[in-house]
């Protein structure tokens, strides 16, 4: 006697696949450091003073975190200054990035998306999930759309019950 197997034909035969970009999120905390506080009048880098302040600074606060380093003023910062900061924080931070948090988030997502197998969406209707608990940068939705346009048949944004058509082959 054959076993009765219940098959969800709707789910089994659908070409709709949901891709939640949140799954590419890295949970490592991200901190920002504005180096203007290490500059004379927040504008001028005096090497001796700069080095002295970096030595006194508590870099251990970035233990296990990602650190985005930037300068919010119009100061001209020599490349060696960024290198020096990296040399101090490198033994504490998971990663050091020159720029703001949003640019770093993009880079983290981009790395993972570059390694991702987009071929699995060949001729599928792909729904890029919209809402979630984690912020996914808009630039990542653009990147994912670019990648999907090479394989998917249709790209949508939102939820299965209410989506926005974006692109169709």
Rosetta silent file (secondary structure, phi, psi, omega in degrees, C-alpha in Angstrom):
SEQUENCE: XXXXXXXXXXXXXXXXXXXXXXXXXXXXXXXXXXXXXXXXXXXXXXXXXXXXXXXXXXXXXXXXXXXXXXXXXXXXXXXXXXXXXXXXXXXXXXXXXXXXXXXXXXXXXXXXXXXXXXXXXXXXXXXXXXXXXXXXXXXXXXXXXXXXXXXXXXXXXXXXXXXXXXXXX
SCORE:     score description
SCORE:     0.000 S_00000001
   1 L     0.000  127.302 -178.232    0.000    0.000    0.000 S_00000001
   2 L   -76.731  143.115  178.055    1.437    3.357   -1.056 S_00000001
   3 L   -74.297  139.328  176.223    1.739    6.111    1.501 S_00000001
   4 L   -82.181  122.064 -179.794   -0.521    9.072    0.976 S_00000001
   5 L  -114.568  129.601  177.812    1.605   12.168    0.629 S_00000001
   6 L   -89.495  123.276 -178.963    0.073   15.612    0.757 S_00000001
   7 L  -114.972  127.660  175.689    1.658   17.877   -1.816 S_00000001
   8 L   -84.827   93.669 -175.001    1.186   21.608   -1.801 S_00000001
   9 H   -67.265  -30.792  179.054    0.954   22.052   -5.562 S_00000001
  10 H   -64.434  -49.881 -178.507    0.627   25.815   -5.330 S_00000001
  11 H   -70.036  -38.150 -176.708    3.872   26.167   -3.396 S_00000001
  12 H   -69.110  -36.167 -174.536    5.649   23.424   -5.318 S_00000001
  13 H   -97.627    0.026 -178.490    4.799   24.805   -8.761 S_00000001
  14 L   -75.004  148.516  174.835    5.213   28.502   -8.077 S_00000001
  15 L  -100.379    1.668 -179.770    7.995   30.455   -9.686 S_00000001
  16 E   -81.791  124.812  178.937    7.792   33.110   -6.962 S_00000001
  17 E  -127.347  131.444  178.149   10.820   33.137   -4.707 S_00000001
  18 E   -95.289  130.949  176.111   11.298   35.579   -1.841 S_00000001
  19 E  -115.818  114.641  179.048   14.778   36.921   -1.246 S_00000001
  20 L   -97.795  107.820 -177.122   15.261   38.582    2.126 S_00000001
  21 H   -67.455  -14.032  176.733   18.370   40.741    1.935 S_00000001
  22 H   -62.071  -24.288 -178.153   18.469   40.870    5.744 S_00000001
  23 H   -66.923  -12.839  177.850   20.046   37.413    5.675 S_00000001
  24 H   -93.011    0.915 -176.752   23.251   39.062    4.463 S_00000001
  25 L   -70.503  140.157  175.537   23.385   41.332    7.532 S_00000001
  26 L  -102.322  124.533 -176.368   26.415   41.190    9.823 S_00000001
  27 L   -79.071   -2.295 -179.687   25.472   41.596   13.507 S_00000001
  28 L   -61.918  127.888  178.999   28.848   43.019   14.504 S_00000001
  29 L   -59.734  146.000  179.179   28.273   46.436   16.129 S_00000001
  30 E  -117.686  126.516  176.899   29.467   49.426   14.116 S_00000001
  31 E  -113.385  154.693  175.569   30.931   52.497   15.800 S_00000001
  32 E  -117.228  142.441  176.482   31.926   55.802   14.240 S_00000001
  33 E  -127.549  116.109  176.154   34.935   57.910   15.190 S_00000001
  34 E   -92.945  116.025 -173.353   35.128   61.516   14.045 S_00000001
  35 H   -81.115    3.248  179.754   38.786   62.475   14.243 S_00000001
  36 H   -57.399  -28.463 -179.353   38.126   66.221   14.380 S_00000001
  37 H   -68.957  -14.864  178.040   38.623   65.977   18.148 S_00000001
  38 H   -94.143    0.900 -176.008   42.269   65.023   17.538 S_00000001
  39 L  -104.260  150.235  175.922   42.903   68.135   15.422 S_00000001
  40 E   -67.602  123.502 -176.052   43.980   71.597   16.478 S_00000001
  41 L    50.130   31.786  178.591   40.807   73.738   16.477 S_00000001
  42 L    58.998   16.170 -177.261   39.159   70.754   14.745 S_00000001
  43 L  -133.936  -24.145 -171.859   40.829   71.761   11.470 S_00000001
  44 E  -120.208  128.461  178.957   44.580   71.404   11.562 S_00000001
  45 L   -91.039  109.974  174.320   46.574   68.232   11.942 S_00000001
  46 L  -101.792  115.638 -170.405   49.678   68.909   14.009 S_00000001
  47 H   -52.996  -50.660 -176.043   51.688   65.710   13.854 S_00000001
  48 H   -60.699  -48.297  179.979   53.218   65.779   17.338 S_00000001
  49 H   -65.114  -40.450 -179.546   49.905   66.636   19.075 S_00000001
  50 H   -60.579  -49.405  179.445   47.987   64.191   16.900 S_00000001
  51 H   -60.487  -41.491 -178.928   50.318   61.304   17.765 S_00000001
  52 H   -63.459  -43.977  179.584   50.174   62.183   21.458 S_00000001
  53 H   -66.089  -38.105  178.483   46.356   62.197   21.513 S_00000001
  54 H   -64.611  -38.012  178.565   46.171   58.882   19.682 S_00000001
  55 H   -63.117  -38.019 -177.053   48.500   57.305   22.251 S_00000001
  56 H   -80.727  -18.859 -173.705   46.265   58.488   25.127 S_00000001
  57 L   -68.754  143.623  179.610   42.986   57.496   23.479 S_00000001
  58 L   -85.273   92.033 -178.541   41.144   54.402   24.798 S_00000001
  59 H   -76.590  -17.780 -177.610   41.066   52.154   21.721 S_00000001
  60 H   -64.594  -17.502  178.885   39.829   49.169   23.725 S_00000001
  61 H   -65.359  -13.119 -179.938   36.272   50.550   23.528 S_00000001
  62 H  -101.148   13.234  179.904   36.180   49.206   19.949 S_00000001
  63 L   -53.724  121.215  176.625   36.957   45.629   21.001 S_00000001
  64 L    72.635    8.106 -178.661   35.140   43.224   18.633 S_00000001
  65 L  -109.396  164.401  169.418   33.369   46.047   16.791 S_00000001
  66 E   -91.854  140.049 -178.370   33.655   47.499   13.325 S_00000001
  67 E  -122.027  125.327  175.017   34.961   51.059   13.338 S_00000001
  68 E  -102.706  119.633 -176.754   34.186   53.718   10.733 S_00000001
  69 E  -109.141  132.812 -179.470   36.673   56.568   10.923 S_00000001
  70 E  -153.740  172.818  174.109   35.997   59.936    9.305 S_00000001
  71 L  -127.967  121.948 -175.498   36.490   63.668    9.700 S_00000001
  72 L   -85.852   -3.623  177.350   33.399   65.870    9.674 S_00000001
  73 L  -102.177  175.630 -179.371   35.316   69.093    9.115 S_00000001
  74 L   -86.048   23.189 -179.765   37.016   70.349    5.968 S_00000001
  75 L   -64.984  147.666  174.406   40.448   69.509    7.348 S_00000001
  76 L   -92.776  118.259 -176.622   43.033   68.080    5.003 S_00000001
  77 L  -109.706  123.736  179.241   44.101   64.764    6.437 S_00000001
  78 L   -71.262  147.975  179.808   47.303   63.138    5.212 S_00000001
  79 H   -54.498  -35.364 -178.795   47.136   59.416    4.351 S_00000001
  80 H   -62.483  -27.065 -178.930   49.632   58.573    7.101 S_00000001
  81 H   -67.096  -43.553  177.608   47.140   59.875    9.708 S_00000001
  82 H   -64.693  -38.167  178.730   44.507   57.295    8.697 S_00000001
  83 H   -63.756  -41.291 -179.483   47.228   54.653    8.691 S_00000001
  84 H   -64.569  -43.415  176.911   48.326   55.661   12.185 S_00000001
  85 H   -58.997  -45.217  178.971   44.779   55.430   13.517 S_00000001
  86 H   -59.051  -40.278 -178.768   44.465   51.973   11.964 S_00000001
  87 H   -64.303  -30.311  178.599   47.687   50.873   13.643 S_00000001
  88 H   -78.672  -41.752 -171.804   46.266   51.805   17.059 S_00000001
  89 H   -90.870  -16.641 -173.353   42.782   50.323   16.705 S_00000001
  90 L   -56.300  -34.843 -178.779   43.596   47.270   14.604 S_00000001
  91 L   -76.468   -8.791  179.326   44.299   44.984   17.559 S_00000001
  92 L  -109.077  -50.096 -174.033   40.852   45.777   19.001 S_00000001
  93 L   -76.624  148.025  175.537   38.417   46.350   16.154 S_00000001
  94 L   -66.532  -43.870  178.902   37.163   43.573   13.913 S_00000001
  95 E  -150.662  146.860  178.436   37.527   45.894   10.927 S_00000001
  96 E  -117.769  132.184 -175.348   38.506   49.537   10.369 S_00000001
  97 E  -130.545  137.331  175.858   36.892   51.502    7.558 S_00000001
  98 E   -89.684  110.212  179.689   37.559   55.008    6.260 S_00000001
  99 L   139.868 -172.986 -177.785   34.182   56.671    5.896 S_00000001
 100 L   -88.655  165.313 -176.034   30.721   56.805    7.403 S_00000001
 101 H   -56.046  -43.396 -176.920   28.604   53.931    8.666 S_00000001
 102 H   -61.354  -40.879  178.785   26.251   53.848    5.645 S_00000001
 103 H   -67.048  -38.037  178.418   29.150   53.394    3.201 S_00000001
 104 H   -66.632  -43.587  177.078   30.601   50.643    5.377 S_00000001
 105 H   -56.822  -44.363  178.171   27.239   48.860    5.566 S_00000001
 106 H   -57.642  -46.069 -178.144   27.061   48.944    1.780 S_00000001
 107 H   -62.880  -40.900  178.802   30.530   47.426    1.540 S_00000001
 108 H   -61.889  -47.904  178.264   29.689   44.630    4.004 S_00000001
 109 H   -62.999  -43.555 -176.666   26.546   43.675    2.099 S_00000001
 110 H   -59.172  -42.348  178.610   28.292   44.020   -1.254 S_00000001
 111 H   -55.302  -46.998 -178.102   30.995   41.521   -0.283 S_00000001
 112 H   -69.169  -37.987 -179.848   28.374   38.914    0.551 S_00000001
 113 H   -68.913  -30.432  178.002   26.273   39.629   -2.539 S_00000001
 114 H   -67.415  -30.044 -179.303   29.327   39.228   -4.777 S_00000001
 115 H   -88.726   -9.331 -173.189   29.831   35.686   -3.431 S_00000001
 116 L   -74.715  146.746  178.693   26.137   34.762   -3.660 S_00000001
 117 L   -85.843   97.403 -178.615   24.808   32.237   -6.205 S_00000001
 118 H   -80.149  -14.929 -179.861   22.408   34.293   -8.333 S_00000001
 119 H   -61.877  -23.245 -179.730   21.927   31.399  -10.777 S_00000001
 120 H   -66.581  -10.949 -179.368   19.332   29.859   -8.469 S_00000001
 121 H  -101.638   13.601  179.809   16.895   32.562   -9.595 S_00000001
 122 L   -54.469  121.596  178.284   17.033   31.580  -13.270 S_00000001
 123 L    57.526   28.126  178.132   13.613   32.270  -14.828 S_00000001
 124 L  -103.408  160.270  170.338   12.015   32.856  -11.412 S_00000001
 125 E   -93.530  113.316 -173.750    9.746   35.617  -10.183 S_00000001
 126 E  -106.494  128.148  177.276   11.827   37.139   -7.394 S_00000001
 127 E  -107.156  113.209  174.532   10.334   39.173   -4.594 S_00000001
 128 E   -82.151  113.949 -176.113   12.868   41.296   -2.719 S_00000001
 129 E   -60.140  135.649 -174.677   11.428   41.423    0.784 S_00000001
 130 L   -91.214  -60.793 -173.350   10.746   44.971    1.865 S_00000001
 131 L   -90.744  151.586  177.905   10.133   45.319    5.570 S_00000001
 132 L  -173.469  179.512 -178.441   12.220   43.844    8.312 S_00000001
 133 L   -82.216  -21.637 -176.048   13.900   44.294   11.644 S_00000001
 134 L  -112.714  137.081  177.819   17.281   45.197   10.137 S_00000001
 135 L   -73.010  124.220  173.259   17.974   48.203    7.916 S_00000001
 136 L  -107.424  122.779 -178.515   19.149   47.188    4.452 S_00000001
 137 L   -58.059  144.234  177.670   20.703   50.135    2.578 S_00000001
 138 H   -55.857  -35.512 -179.451   18.835   51.274   -0.542 S_00000001
 139 H   -61.404  -26.214  179.886   22.067   50.813   -2.481 S_00000001
 140 H   -76.874  -34.570  173.767   21.896   47.080   -1.727 S_00000001
 141 H   -62.670  -38.172  177.070   18.431   46.803   -3.251 S_00000001
 142 H   -64.432  -45.286 -179.777   19.931   48.410   -6.362 S_00000001
 143 H   -62.289  -44.905  179.049   22.854   45.979   -6.355 S_00000001
 144 H   -62.898  -39.248  177.588   20.558   42.967   -5.888 S_00000001
 145 H   -61.812  -44.085  176.937   18.343   44.204   -8.733 S_00000001
 146 H   -56.900  -46.927 -178.929   21.399   44.460  -10.972 S_00000001
 147 H   -64.831  -43.080 -177.003   22.415   40.900  -10.106 S_00000001
 148 H   -69.372  -29.164 -179.070   18.888   39.510  -10.539 S_00000001
 149 L   -62.896  -18.603  177.019   18.394   41.126  -13.934 S_00000001
 150 L   -81.948  -14.410 -175.476   20.936   38.649  -15.280 S_00000001
 151 L  -132.660  -43.117 -172.487   18.899   35.620  -14.205 S_00000001
 152 L   -69.453  159.941  176.181   15.375   36.330  -12.958 S_00000001
 153 L   -91.293  -33.941 -179.168   12.275   36.546  -15.112 S_00000001
 154 E  -150.099  143.200  177.870   10.590   39.184  -12.957 S_00000001
 155 E  -123.349  132.577  178.408   11.670   41.294   -9.968 S_00000001
 156 E  -131.431  164.232  178.708    9.276   42.720   -7.395 S_00000001
 157 E  -127.618  141.979  173.898    9.626   44.562   -4.111 S_00000001
 158 E   121.290 -133.751  179.930    7.591   44.255   -0.905 S_00000001
 159 E  -121.380  159.632 -177.463    5.547   41.356    0.403 S_00000001
 160 L   -57.539  -36.076 -177.261    3.799   38.542   -1.479 S_00000001
 161 L   -79.565  -20.646 -179.934    0.369   40.005   -0.698 S_00000001
 162 E  -151.842   91.292 -177.714    1.268   43.531   -1.791 S_00000001
 163 E  -117.844  162.998  178.787    4.258   43.934   -4.033 S_00000001
 164 E  -110.830  119.418  176.439    5.516   46.518   -6.460 S_00000001
 165 E   -66.086  136.077 -176.871    6.611   45.232   -9.882 S_00000001
 166 E  -115.251  -45.428 -174.569   10.089   46.530  -10.656 S_00000001
 167 E  -154.781  146.589  177.926   11.392   44.719  -13.742 S_00000001
 168 E  -140.292  135.810  179.151   10.340   42.027  -16.186 S_00000001
 169 L   -67.250    0.000    0.000   12.418   40.182  -18.775 S_00000001
